[in-house]
PDB file of C-alpha atoms and ligand atoms in Angstrom:
ATOM      1  CA  MET H   1     -39.341-156.168   8.598  1.00 42.00           C
ATOM      2  CA  SER H   2     -37.783-158.726   6.278  1.00 44.00           C
ATOM      3  CA  THR H   3     -34.444-158.104   4.615  1.00 48.00           C
ATOM      4  CA  LEU H   4     -34.860-156.391   1.251  1.00 50.00           C
ATOM      5  CA  GLN H   5     -34.501-158.664  -1.740  1.00 51.00           C
ATOM      6  CA  LEU H   6     -31.593-157.647  -3.974  1.00 47.00           C
ATOM      7  CA  ASP H   7     -33.873-156.952  -6.929  1.00 46.00           C
ATOM      8  CA  GLN H   8     -35.915-154.530  -4.833  1.00 45.00           C
ATOM      9  CA  ARG H   9     -33.041-152.197  -4.041  1.00 57.00           C
ATOM     10  CA  LYS H  10     -32.552-149.092  -6.090  1.00 91.00           C
ATOM     11  CA  HIS H  11     -29.282-147.266  -5.745  1.00 96.00           C
ATOM     12  CA  LEU H  12     -29.035-143.628  -6.769  1.00 97.00           C
ATOM     13  CA  ILE H  13     -25.424-143.152  -7.782  1.00 97.00           C
ATOM     14  CA  GLY H  14     -25.821-140.468 -10.430  1.00 97.00           C
ATOM     15  CA  LEU H  15     -28.110-138.919 -13.020  1.00 97.00           C
ATOM     16  CA  ARG H  16     -25.904-139.580 -16.020  1.00 97.00           C
ATOM     17  CA  GLY H  17     -27.870-142.094 -18.063  1.00 96.00           C
ATOM     18  CA  MET H  18     -31.063-141.875 -16.021  1.00 96.00           C
ATOM     19  CA  PRO H  19     -33.981-141.761 -18.490  1.00 97.00           C
ATOM     20  CA  LYS H  20     -36.257-138.741 -18.636  1.00 98.00           C
ATOM     21  CA  SER H  21     -39.264-140.821 -17.546  1.00 97.00           C
ATOM     22  CA  GLU H  22     -37.502-141.840 -14.340  1.00 97.00           C
ATOM     23  CA  ILE H  23     -36.359-138.294 -13.562  1.00 98.00           C
ATOM     24  CA  LEU H  24     -39.872-136.945 -14.087  1.00 98.00           C
ATOM     25  CA  SER H  25     -41.394-139.728 -12.018  1.00 97.00           C
ATOM     26  CA  ILE H  26     -39.188-138.730  -9.047  1.00 98.00           C
ATOM     27  CA  LEU H  27     -40.199-135.074  -9.515  1.00 98.00           C
ATOM     28  CA  ASP H  28     -43.881-136.053  -9.699  1.00 98.00           C
ATOM     29  CA  ARG H  29     -43.608-138.085  -6.512  1.00 98.00           C
ATOM     30  CA  ALA H  30     -41.816-135.158  -4.819  1.00 98.00           C
ATOM     31  CA  SER H  31     -44.735-132.975  -5.831  1.00 98.00           C
ATOM     32  CA  HIS H  32     -47.062-135.446  -4.105  1.00 98.00           C
ATOM     33  CA  TRP H  33     -44.985-135.240  -0.925  1.00 98.00           C
ATOM     34  CA  GLU H  34     -44.772-131.469  -1.031  1.00 97.00           C
ATOM     35  CA  SER H  35     -48.561-131.216  -1.050  1.00 96.00           C
ATOM     36  CA  HIS H  36     -49.068-134.037   1.471  1.00 91.00           C
ATOM     37  CA  PRO H  37     -50.866-132.584   4.500  1.00 82.00           C
ATOM     38  CA  VAL H  38     -49.479-135.055   7.085  1.00 83.00           C
ATOM     39  CA  THR H  39     -46.055-134.125   8.432  1.00 88.00           C
ATOM     40  CA  ILE H  40     -45.055-137.642   9.514  1.00 95.00           C
ATOM     41  CA  THR H  41     -46.295-140.735   7.660  1.00 96.00           C
ATOM     42  CA  ASN H  42     -45.746-144.458   8.242  1.00 97.00           C
ATOM     43  CA  THR H  43     -44.464-145.112   4.694  1.00 98.00           C
ATOM     44  CA  LEU H  44     -41.053-146.345   5.896  1.00 98.00           C
ATOM     45  CA  ASN H  45     -42.059-147.605   9.345  1.00 98.00           C
ATOM     46  CA  GLY H  46     -39.642-150.333  10.397  1.00 98.00           C
ATOM     47  CA  TYR H  47     -36.900-149.286   7.979  1.00 98.00           C
ATOM     48  CA  PHE H  48     -33.532-148.119   9.288  1.00 98.00           C
ATOM     49  CA  VAL H  49     -31.695-145.541   7.179  1.00 98.00           C
ATOM     50  CA  ALA H  50     -28.118-144.484   7.928  1.00 98.00           C
ATOM     51  CA  ASN H  51     -26.775-141.100   6.879  1.00 98.00           C
ATOM     52  CA  MET H  52     -23.049-141.593   6.388  1.00 97.00           C
ATOM     53  CA  PHE H  53     -21.279-138.351   5.670  1.00 96.00           C
ATOM     54  CA  PHE H  54     -17.520-138.556   5.217  1.00 95.00           C
ATOM     55  CA  GLU H  55     -17.514-134.910   4.051  1.00 93.00           C
ATOM     56  CA  ASN H  56     -19.175-131.908   5.687  1.00 94.00           C
ATOM     57  CA  SER H  57     -22.785-131.025   4.957  1.00 97.00           C
ATOM     58  CA  THR H  58     -25.638-128.961   6.338  1.00 97.00           C
ATOM     59  CA  ARG H  59     -28.426-128.983   3.726  1.00 98.00           C
ATOM     60  CA  THR H  60     -28.092-132.472   2.283  1.00 98.00           C
ATOM     61  CA  ARG H  61     -27.641-134.210   5.608  1.00 98.00           C
ATOM     62  CA  PHE H  62     -30.440-132.445   7.434  1.00 98.00           C
ATOM     63  CA  SER H  63     -32.915-132.557   4.582  1.00 98.00           C
ATOM     64  CA  PHE H  64     -32.318-136.302   4.260  1.00 98.00           C
ATOM     65  CA  GLU H  65     -32.926-136.605   7.988  1.00 98.00           C
ATOM     66  CA  VAL H  66     -36.152-134.583   7.786  1.00 97.00           C
ATOM     67  CA  ALA H  67     -37.241-136.634   4.756  1.00 98.00           C
ATOM     68  CA  GLU H  68     -36.504-139.923   6.541  1.00 98.00           C
ATOM     69  CA  LYS H  69     -38.396-138.826   9.655  1.00 98.00           C
ATOM     70  CA  ARG H  70     -41.354-137.574   7.612  1.00 97.00           C
ATOM     71  CA  LEU H  71     -41.537-141.033   6.048  1.00 98.00           C
ATOM     72  CA  GLY H  72     -41.482-142.675   9.476  1.00 98.00           C
ATOM     73  CA  ALA H  73     -38.049-144.327   9.116  1.00 98.00           C
ATOM     74  CA  GLU H  74     -35.605-144.917  11.970  1.00 98.00           C
ATOM     75  CA  VAL H  75     -32.600-142.666  11.378  1.00 98.00           C
ATOM     76  CA  LEU H  76     -28.953-143.321  12.239  1.00 98.00           C
ATOM     77  CA  ASN H  77     -26.524-140.452  11.810  1.00 97.00           C
ATOM     78  CA  PHE H  78     -22.905-141.393  11.320  1.00 93.00           C
ATOM     79  CA  THR H  79     -20.301-138.674  11.816  1.00 89.00           C
ATOM     80  CA  ALA H  80     -16.868-139.498  10.449  1.00 90.00           C
ATOM     81  CA  ALA H  81     -15.070-137.139  12.832  1.00 89.00           C
ATOM     82  CA  VAL H  82     -16.128-139.143  15.909  1.00 90.00           C
ATOM     83  CA  SER H  83     -16.066-142.600  14.327  1.00 93.00           C
ATOM     84  CA  SER H  84     -13.537-145.380  13.856  1.00 95.00           C
ATOM     85  CA  VAL H  85     -12.644-143.799  10.500  1.00 93.00           C
ATOM     86  CA  GLN H  86     -10.296-141.786  12.716  1.00 94.00           C
ATOM     87  CA  LYS H  87      -8.576-145.086  13.593  1.00 96.00           C
ATOM     88  CA  GLY H  88      -8.111-145.904   9.909  1.00 95.00           C
ATOM     89  CA  GLU H  89     -11.288-147.891   9.184  1.00 95.00           C
ATOM     90  CA  SER H  90     -12.199-147.721   5.477  1.00 94.00           C
ATOM     91  CA  ILE H  91     -15.435-146.355   4.040  1.00 94.00           C
ATOM     92  CA  TYR H  92     -16.330-149.833   2.765  1.00 95.00           C
ATOM     93  CA  ASP H  93     -15.813-151.423   6.186  1.00 96.00           C
ATOM     94  CA  THR H  94     -17.844-148.642   7.779  1.00 96.00           C
ATOM     95  CA  VAL H  95     -20.779-149.168   5.439  1.00 95.00           C
ATOM     96  CA  ARG H  96     -20.520-152.968   5.792  1.00 96.00           C
ATOM     97  CA  THR H  97     -20.520-152.555   9.576  1.00 96.00           C
ATOM     98  CA  LEU H  98     -23.783-150.607   9.537  1.00 96.00           C
ATOM     99  CA  GLU H  99     -25.213-153.014   6.984  1.00 97.00           C
ATOM    100  CA  SER H 100     -24.401-155.950   9.257  1.00 97.00           C
ATOM    101  CA  MET H 101     -26.364-154.233  12.044  1.00 97.00           C
ATOM    102  CA  GLY H 102     -29.464-154.241   9.852  1.00 97.00           C
ATOM    103  CA  ILE H 103     -29.768-150.878   8.112  1.00 98.00           C
ATOM    104  CA  HIS H 104     -31.980-150.976   5.033  1.00 97.00           C
ATOM    105  CA  ALA H 105     -30.406-148.069   3.101  1.00 97.00           C
ATOM    106  CA  GLY H 106     -27.366-145.808   3.275  1.00 97.00           C
ATOM    107  CA  VAL H 107     -27.093-142.163   2.290  1.00 98.00           C
ATOM    108  CA  VAL H 108     -23.408-141.595   1.607  1.00 98.00           C
ATOM    109  CA  ARG H 109     -21.239-138.535   0.943  1.00 97.00           C
ATOM    110  CA  ILE H 110     -17.577-139.082   0.153  1.00 96.00           C
ATOM    111  CA  LYS H 111     -14.690-137.141  -1.301  1.00 93.00           C
ATOM    112  CA  ALA H 112     -13.295-139.898  -3.517  1.00 92.00           C
ATOM    113  CA  ILE H 113     -14.548-140.247  -7.084  1.00 88.00           C
ATOM    114  CA  GLY H 114     -15.434-143.641  -8.546  1.00 84.00           C
ATOM    115  CA  VAL H 115     -15.847-145.316  -5.167  1.00 90.00           C
ATOM    116  CA  MET H 116     -19.610-144.896  -4.863  1.00 95.00           C
ATOM    117  CA  GLN H 117     -20.503-147.401  -7.595  1.00 94.00           C
ATOM    118  CA  GLU H 118     -17.934-149.853  -6.260  1.00 93.00           C
ATOM    119  CA  LEU H 119     -19.462-149.486  -2.815  1.00 94.00           C
ATOM    120  CA  ALA H 120     -22.966-150.028  -4.182  1.00 95.00           C
ATOM    121  CA  ASP H 121     -21.782-153.141  -6.035  1.00 94.00           C
ATOM    122  CA  ARG H 122     -20.387-154.642  -2.855  1.00 95.00           C
ATOM    123  CA  VAL H 123     -23.224-154.114  -0.393  1.00 95.00           C
ATOM    124  CA  ARG H 124     -26.769-155.489  -0.258  1.00 94.00           C
ATOM    125  CA  VAL H 125     -28.627-152.316   0.693  1.00 96.00           C
ATOM    126  CA  PRO H 126     -29.509-149.387  -1.585  1.00 97.00           C
ATOM    127  CA  ILE H 127     -26.913-146.621  -1.602  1.00 97.00           C
ATOM    128  CA  ILE H 128     -27.945-143.036  -2.247  1.00 98.00           C
ATOM    129  CA  ASN H 129     -25.187-140.709  -3.363  1.00 98.00           C
ATOM    130  CA  ALA H 130     -25.261-137.522  -1.275  1.00 98.00           C
ATOM    131  CA  GLY H 131     -22.298-136.123  -3.229  1.00 98.00           C
ATOM    132  CA  ASP H 132     -19.017-137.708  -4.358  1.00 97.00           C
ATOM    133  CA  GLY H 133     -16.070-135.439  -5.056  1.00 95.00           C
ATOM    134  CA  ASN H 134     -16.674-133.425  -8.205  1.00 95.00           C
ATOM    135  CA  ASN H 135     -18.523-136.327  -9.830  1.00 97.00           C
ATOM    136  CA  GLU H 136     -22.257-136.213  -9.005  1.00 98.00           C
ATOM    137  CA  HIS H 137     -24.724-134.810  -6.495  1.00 98.00           C
ATOM    138  CA  PRO H 138     -27.913-136.359  -7.874  1.00 98.00           C
ATOM    139  CA  THR H 139     -30.385-135.274  -5.194  1.00 98.00           C
ATOM    140  CA  GLN H 140     -29.180-131.659  -5.454  1.00 98.00           C
ATOM    141  CA  ALA H 141     -29.807-131.665  -9.208  1.00 99.00           C
ATOM    142  CA  LEU H 142     -33.204-133.311  -8.738  1.00 98.00           C
ATOM    143  CA  LEU H 143     -34.245-130.595  -6.307  1.00 99.00           C
ATOM    144  CA  ASP H 144     -32.886-127.990  -8.719  1.00 99.00           C
ATOM    145  CA  LEU H 145     -34.963-129.439 -11.564  1.00 99.00           C
ATOM    146  CA  TYR H 146     -37.957-129.639  -9.260  1.00 98.00           C
ATOM    147  CA  THR H 147     -37.554-125.950  -8.405  1.00 98.00           C
ATOM    148  CA  MET H 148     -37.239-124.962 -12.084  1.00 99.00           C
ATOM    149  CA  ARG H 149     -40.207-127.056 -13.158  1.00 98.00           C
ATOM    150  CA  LYS H 150     -42.322-125.674 -10.328  1.00 98.00           C
ATOM    151  CA  HIS H 151     -41.518-122.123 -11.404  1.00 98.00           C
ATOM    152  CA  PHE H 152     -41.718-122.457 -15.194  1.00 98.00           C
ATOM    153  CA  GLY H 153     -44.172-125.381 -15.459  1.00 98.00           C
ATOM    154  CA  THR H 154     -41.761-127.327 -17.680  1.00 98.00           C
ATOM    155  CA  LEU H 155     -38.064-128.019 -18.174  1.00 98.00           C
ATOM    156  CA  GLU H 156     -38.449-128.405 -21.921  1.00 98.00           C
ATOM    157  CA  GLY H 157     -36.836-125.508 -23.779  1.00 98.00           C
ATOM    158  CA  LEU H 158     -35.352-123.739 -20.752  1.00 98.00           C
ATOM    159  CA  THR H 159     -31.861-122.270 -21.019  1.00 98.00           C
ATOM    160  CA  VAL H 160     -29.858-122.753 -17.826  1.00 99.00           C
ATOM    161  CA  SER H 161     -26.528-120.976 -17.271  1.00 98.00           C
ATOM    162  CA  ILE H 162     -24.298-122.546 -14.647  1.00 98.00           C
ATOM    163  CA  ILE H 163     -21.666-120.018 -13.628  1.00 98.00           C
ATOM    164  CA  GLY H 164     -18.512-120.409 -11.552  1.00 97.00           C
ATOM    165  CA  ASP H 165     -16.242-123.215 -10.471  1.00 95.00           C
ATOM    166  CA  ILE H 166     -17.417-125.830 -12.983  1.00 97.00           C
ATOM    167  CA  LYS H 167     -14.191-127.803 -12.693  1.00 95.00           C
ATOM    168  CA  HIS H 168     -14.806-128.801  -9.072  1.00 94.00           C
ATOM    169  CA  SER H 169     -18.606-128.960  -9.180  1.00 97.00           C
ATOM    170  CA  ARG H 170     -20.603-132.167  -8.837  1.00 97.00           C
ATOM    171  CA  VAL H 171     -23.736-130.001  -8.884  1.00 98.00           C
ATOM    172  CA  ALA H 172     -22.851-128.737 -12.375  1.00 98.00           C
ATOM    173  CA  ARG H 173     -22.340-132.270 -13.645  1.00 98.00           C
ATOM    174  CA  SER H 174     -25.536-133.767 -12.210  1.00 98.00           C
ATOM    175  CA  ASN H 175     -27.550-130.784 -13.455  1.00 98.00           C
ATOM    176  CA  LEU H 176     -25.962-131.089 -16.887  1.00 98.00           C
ATOM    177  CA  TRP H 177     -26.959-134.738 -17.306  1.00 98.00           C
ATOM    178  CA  ALA H 178     -30.492-134.335 -15.958  1.00 98.00           C
ATOM    179  CA  LEU H 179     -31.296-131.047 -17.693  1.00 98.00           C
ATOM    180  CA  ARG H 180     -30.122-132.280 -21.094  1.00 98.00           C
ATOM    181  CA  GLU H 181     -32.186-135.432 -20.685  1.00 98.00           C
ATOM    182  CA  THR H 182     -35.313-133.467 -19.815  1.00 98.00           C
ATOM    183  CA  GLY H 183     -35.078-131.054 -22.730  1.00 98.00           C
ATOM    184  CA  ALA H 184     -33.319-128.014 -21.276  1.00 98.00           C
ATOM    185  CA  LYS H 185     -30.231-126.367 -22.743  1.00 98.00           C
ATOM    186  CA  VAL H 186     -27.239-125.982 -20.429  1.00 98.00           C
ATOM    187  CA  GLN H 187     -24.405-123.513 -20.875  1.00 98.00           C
ATOM    188  CA  PHE H 188     -21.423-122.931 -18.598  1.00 98.00           C
ATOM    189  CA  CYS H 189     -19.489-119.794 -17.740  1.00 98.00           C
ATOM    190  CA  ALA H 190     -16.261-120.120 -15.756  1.00 97.00           C
ATOM    191  CA  PRO H 191     -12.847-118.560 -15.185  1.00 95.00           C
ATOM    192  CA  GLU H 192     -10.230-120.072 -17.467  1.00 93.00           C
ATOM    193  CA  ASN H 193      -8.718-122.139 -14.652  1.00 91.00           C
ATOM    194  CA  MET H 194     -12.086-123.478 -13.431  1.00 94.00           C
ATOM    195  CA  THR H 195     -13.453-124.831 -16.717  1.00 95.00           C
ATOM    196  CA  ALA H 196     -13.971-128.515 -17.477  1.00 97.00           C
ATOM    197  CA  PRO H 197     -12.892-129.184 -21.092  1.00 97.00           C
ATOM    198  CA  GLU H 198     -14.280-132.734 -20.926  1.00 97.00           C
ATOM    199  CA  LEU H 199     -17.799-131.264 -20.596  1.00 98.00           C
ATOM    200  CA  ALA H 200     -17.543-128.846 -23.540  1.00 97.00           C
ATOM    201  CA  GLU H 201     -19.027-131.376 -25.981  1.00 98.00           C
ATOM    202  CA  TYR H 202     -22.219-131.430 -23.880  1.00 98.00           C
ATOM    203  CA  ALA H 203     -22.576-127.733 -23.025  1.00 98.00           C
ATOM    204  CA  PRO H 204     -20.859-124.660 -24.464  1.00 98.00           C
ATOM    205  CA  PHE H 205     -18.727-122.369 -22.322  1.00 98.00           C
ATOM    206  CA  VAL H 206     -20.007-118.824 -22.879  1.00 98.00           C
ATOM    207  CA  ALA H 207     -19.075-115.303 -21.760  1.00 98.00           C
ATOM    208  CA  MET H 208     -20.823-113.719 -18.784  1.00 98.00           C
ATOM    209  CA  GLU H 209     -22.948-111.397 -20.962  1.00 98.00           C
ATOM    210  CA  GLU H 210     -24.375-114.395 -22.808  1.00 98.00           C
ATOM    211  CA  ALA H 211     -24.850-116.381 -19.596  1.00 98.00           C
ATOM    212  CA  LEU H 212     -26.959-113.589 -18.102  1.00 98.00           C
ATOM    213  CA  LYS H 213     -29.561-113.961 -20.886  1.00 98.00           C
ATOM    214  CA  ALA H 214     -30.699-117.396 -19.636  1.00 98.00           C
ATOM    215  CA  ASP H 215     -33.998-118.336 -18.012  1.00 98.00           C
ATOM    216  CA  VAL H 216     -32.081-119.706 -15.028  1.00 99.00           C
ATOM    217  CA  VAL H 217     -28.822-118.246 -13.728  1.00 98.00           C
ATOM    218  CA  MET H 218     -27.308-120.795 -11.385  1.00 98.00           C
ATOM    219  CA  MET H 219     -24.307-119.546  -9.439  1.00 98.00           C
ATOM    220  CA  LEU H 220     -21.751-121.932  -7.926  1.00 98.00           C
ATOM    221  CA  ARG H 221     -19.550-121.547  -4.880  1.00 93.00           C
ATOM    222  CA  VAL H 222     -15.808-121.462  -5.459  1.00 88.00           C
ATOM    223  CA  GLN H 223     -14.817-124.789  -3.903  1.00 78.00           C
ATOM    224  CA  LEU H 224     -11.590-123.754  -2.239  1.00 71.00           C
ATOM    225  CA  GLU H 225     -11.416-127.082  -0.375  1.00 70.00           C
ATOM    226  CA  ARG H 226     -10.864-128.856  -3.723  1.00 67.00           C
ATOM    227  CA  HIS H 227      -8.390-126.344  -5.202  1.00 65.00           C
ATOM    228  CA  GLU H 228      -4.731-126.764  -5.786  1.00 65.00           C
ATOM    229  CA  ASP H 229      -2.751-123.664  -4.769  1.00 63.00           C
ATOM    230  CA  GLY H 230      -3.015-120.555  -6.923  1.00 62.00           C
ATOM    231  CA  LEU H 231      -6.392-121.108  -8.619  1.00 65.00           C
ATOM    232  CA  PHE H 232      -8.094-118.328  -6.688  1.00 69.00           C
ATOM    233  CA  ARG H 233      -6.491-114.905  -6.280  1.00 75.00           C
ATOM    234  CA  SER H 234      -8.961-112.841  -4.286  1.00 88.00           C
ATOM    235  CA  ALA H 235     -12.654-112.696  -3.476  1.00 90.00           C
ATOM    236  CA  GLU H 236     -12.910-109.158  -4.834  1.00 92.00           C
ATOM    237  CA  GLN H 237     -11.290-110.051  -8.179  1.00 92.00           C
ATOM    238  CA  TYR H 238     -13.537-113.093  -8.504  1.00 93.00           C
ATOM    239  CA  ARG H 239     -16.671-111.053  -7.752  1.00 95.00           C
ATOM    240  CA  GLU H 240     -15.720-108.443 -10.339  1.00 95.00           C
ATOM    241  CA  ALA H 241     -15.122-110.976 -13.090  1.00 95.00           C
ATOM    242  CA  TYR H 242     -17.560-113.825 -12.334  1.00 96.00           C
ATOM    243  CA  GLY H 243     -19.828-112.768  -9.483  1.00 97.00           C
ATOM    244  CA  LEU H 244     -23.541-112.122  -9.881  1.00 98.00           C
ATOM    245  CA  THR H 245     -23.449-108.498  -8.794  1.00 98.00           C
ATOM    246  CA  ALA H 246     -26.574-106.387  -8.395  1.00 98.00           C
ATOM    247  CA  GLU H 247     -25.610-104.565 -11.581  1.00 98.00           C
ATOM    248  CA  ARG H 248     -25.363-107.828 -13.554  1.00 98.00           C
ATOM    249  CA  ALA H 249     -28.608-109.180 -12.065  1.00 98.00           C
ATOM    250  CA  ALA H 250     -30.377-106.040 -13.304  1.00 98.00           C
ATOM    251  CA  ARG H 251     -29.498-107.143 -16.842  1.00 98.00           C
ATOM    252  CA  MET H 252     -31.174-110.556 -16.467  1.00 98.00           C
ATOM    253  CA  ALA H 253     -34.509-111.106 -18.237  1.00 98.00           C
ATOM    254  CA  PRO H 254     -37.546-110.050 -16.176  1.00 98.00           C
ATOM    255  CA  HIS H 255     -38.846-113.646 -16.029  1.00 98.00           C
ATOM    256  CA  ALA H 256     -35.471-115.214 -15.163  1.00 98.00           C
ATOM    257  CA  ILE H 257     -34.604-116.721 -11.783  1.00 98.00           C
ATOM    258  CA  ILE H 258     -31.437-116.996  -9.693  1.00 99.00           C
ATOM    259  CA  MET H 259     -30.378-120.312  -8.174  1.00 98.00           C
ATOM    260  CA  HIS H 260     -27.447-121.503  -6.052  1.00 98.00           C
ATOM    261  CA  PRO H 261     -26.980-124.916  -4.374  1.00 98.00           C
ATOM    262  CA  ALA H 262     -25.461-123.225  -1.288  1.00 97.00           C
ATOM    263  CA  PRO H 263     -23.574-122.796   0.944  1.00 97.00           C
ATOM    264  CA  VAL H 264     -23.282-119.261  -0.417  1.00 96.00           C
ATOM    265  CA  ASN H 265     -20.244-117.026  -0.159  1.00 94.00           C
ATOM    266  CA  ARG H 266     -22.101-113.729   0.018  1.00 96.00           C
ATOM    267  CA  ASP H 267     -20.385-110.937  -1.917  1.00 96.00           C
ATOM    268  CA  VAL H 268     -18.104-113.396  -3.709  1.00 94.00           C
ATOM    269  CA  GLU H 269     -20.078-115.409  -6.309  1.00 96.00           C
ATOM    270  CA  ILE H 270     -23.329-113.549  -5.524  1.00 98.00           C
ATOM    271  CA  ASP H 271     -24.026-110.186  -3.946  1.00 98.00           C
ATOM    272  CA  ASP H 272     -25.470-110.271  -0.457  1.00 98.00           C
ATOM    273  CA  GLU H 273     -28.567-108.298  -1.511  1.00 98.00           C
ATOM    274  CA  LEU H 274     -29.423-110.846  -4.224  1.00 98.00           C
ATOM    275  CA  VAL H 275     -29.463-113.952  -2.030  1.00 98.00           C
ATOM    276  CA  GLU H 276     -33.009-113.310  -0.819  1.00 98.00           C
ATOM    277  CA  CYS H 277     -34.236-110.999  -3.595  1.00 98.00           C
ATOM    278  CA  GLY H 278     -37.471-111.598  -5.542  1.00 98.00           C
ATOM    279  CA  LYS H 279     -35.709-113.500  -8.322  1.00 98.00           C
ATOM    280  CA  SER H 280     -33.830-115.779  -5.959  1.00 98.00           C
ATOM    281  CA  LYS H 281     -34.963-119.371  -5.408  1.00 98.00           C
ATOM    282  CA  ILE H 282     -32.083-120.250  -3.077  1.00 98.00           C
ATOM    283  CA  PHE H 283     -34.074-120.948   0.084  1.00 98.00           C
ATOM    284  CA  GLU H 284     -36.928-122.479  -1.912  1.00 98.00           C
ATOM    285  CA  GLN H 285     -34.362-124.914  -3.341  1.00 98.00           C
ATOM    286  CA  MET H 286     -33.491-125.963   0.214  1.00 98.00           C
ATOM    287  CA  ALA H 287     -37.168-126.415   1.094  1.00 98.00           C
ATOM    288  CA  ASN H 288     -37.706-128.515  -2.030  1.00 98.00           C
ATOM    289  CA  GLY H 289     -34.860-130.794  -0.973  1.00 98.00           C
ATOM    290  CA  VAL H 290     -37.125-132.464   1.581  1.00 98.00           C
ATOM    291  CA  PRO H 291     -39.935-133.729  -0.717  1.00 98.00           C
ATOM    292  CA  VAL H 292     -37.397-134.631  -3.414  1.00 98.00           C
ATOM    293  CA  ARG H 293     -35.389-136.715  -0.955  1.00 98.00           C
ATOM    294  CA  MET H 294     -38.594-138.327   0.322  1.00 98.00           C
ATOM    295  CA  ALA H 295     -39.280-139.437  -3.253  1.00 98.00           C
ATOM    296  CA  VAL H 296     -35.708-140.743  -3.628  1.00 98.00           C
ATOM    297  CA  LEU H 297     -35.857-142.710  -0.344  1.00 98.00           C
ATOM    298  CA  GLU H 298     -39.196-144.211  -1.299  1.00 97.00           C
ATOM    299  CA  ARG H 299     -37.759-145.248  -4.687  1.00 97.00           C
ATOM    300  CA  ALA H 300     -34.722-146.806  -2.980  1.00 97.00           C
ATOM    301  CA  LEU H 301     -36.667-148.809  -0.433  1.00 96.00           C
ATOM    302  CA  LEU H 302     -40.084-149.485  -1.897  1.00 95.00           C
ATOM    303  CA  GLY H 303     -39.090-149.426  -5.576  1.00 86.00           C
TER     304      GLY H 303
HETATM  305  N1   CP T   1     -25.925-127.994  -1.435  1.00 79.79           N
HETATM  306  C1   CP T   1     -25.308-128.846  -0.589  1.00 79.79           C
HETATM  307  O1   CP T   1     -24.940-129.974  -0.930  1.00 79.79           O
HETATM  308  O2   CP T   1     -25.112-128.323   0.656  1.00 79.79           O
HETATM  309  P1   CP T   1     -24.407-129.084   1.852  1.00 79.79           P
HETATM  310  O3   CP T   1     -22.956-129.269   1.471  1.00 79.79           O
HETATM  311  O4   CP T   1     -24.568-128.202   3.055  1.00 79.79           O
HETATM  312  O5   CP T   1     -25.072-130.407   2.013  1.00 79.79           O
END
């Protein structure tokens, strides 16, 4: 396997600014992989991909690993908690270290915002953003769009309500950029102290009653790990004001679907009985993460 030429690499740092044609081409390729009958292919035989998670993850990390293995890549899993990061090594030096050992691509999740592009600019292998702070989570939004398009047949003209902790949500931001670009209308609904005024020019903040009328009701987890003190009073108060309760879900349109990027706080932002109800796409979203990430890895390494 020769070293990738610089012009062959394709980072995926975010969806802001990604053209509609490119978004749809990733979704189309994911559709190919979803229907592909062979579990493991030799598409990325000889390529080494490192999953470097400096923040916790279950879905993103494991679905990348499944995607990499289905494509026949060699997979290296880096875990910050048992690495030299604990001795003070920087994220850049960690990525450079793995790069020097011959990896061909890095899947990276970090807490810091603004570092991902800088990292991508300084290394020679494609970097795929697996979530950076509250900035972007591009592969989550791509799998969300994939799930919506699969259900409705198109993204054009859909109304998508994203409800909850918008302020701290990279999922909300990546979905906003990609949905607007592909012809959907996005609206937000959030407690006063979890809004994001800088996003209001792109999507209106609406009341819960209005949000429930959408084609897609996407609930977000309250991201306590990113909160300053005092933002969140109690789970019960939050559920009453901003949770998708069974009573609220009964007021959604018959054709509408429920989504959530997970992990889910059952009985906080969504009632336990709704998580796996007929309208819910939550576990289908997770399943769709694998073919979508296969498409993203292929784009990064084979262009
Ligand atoms: N949706 C998502 O990013 O989940 P993980 O944090 O478990 O990867």
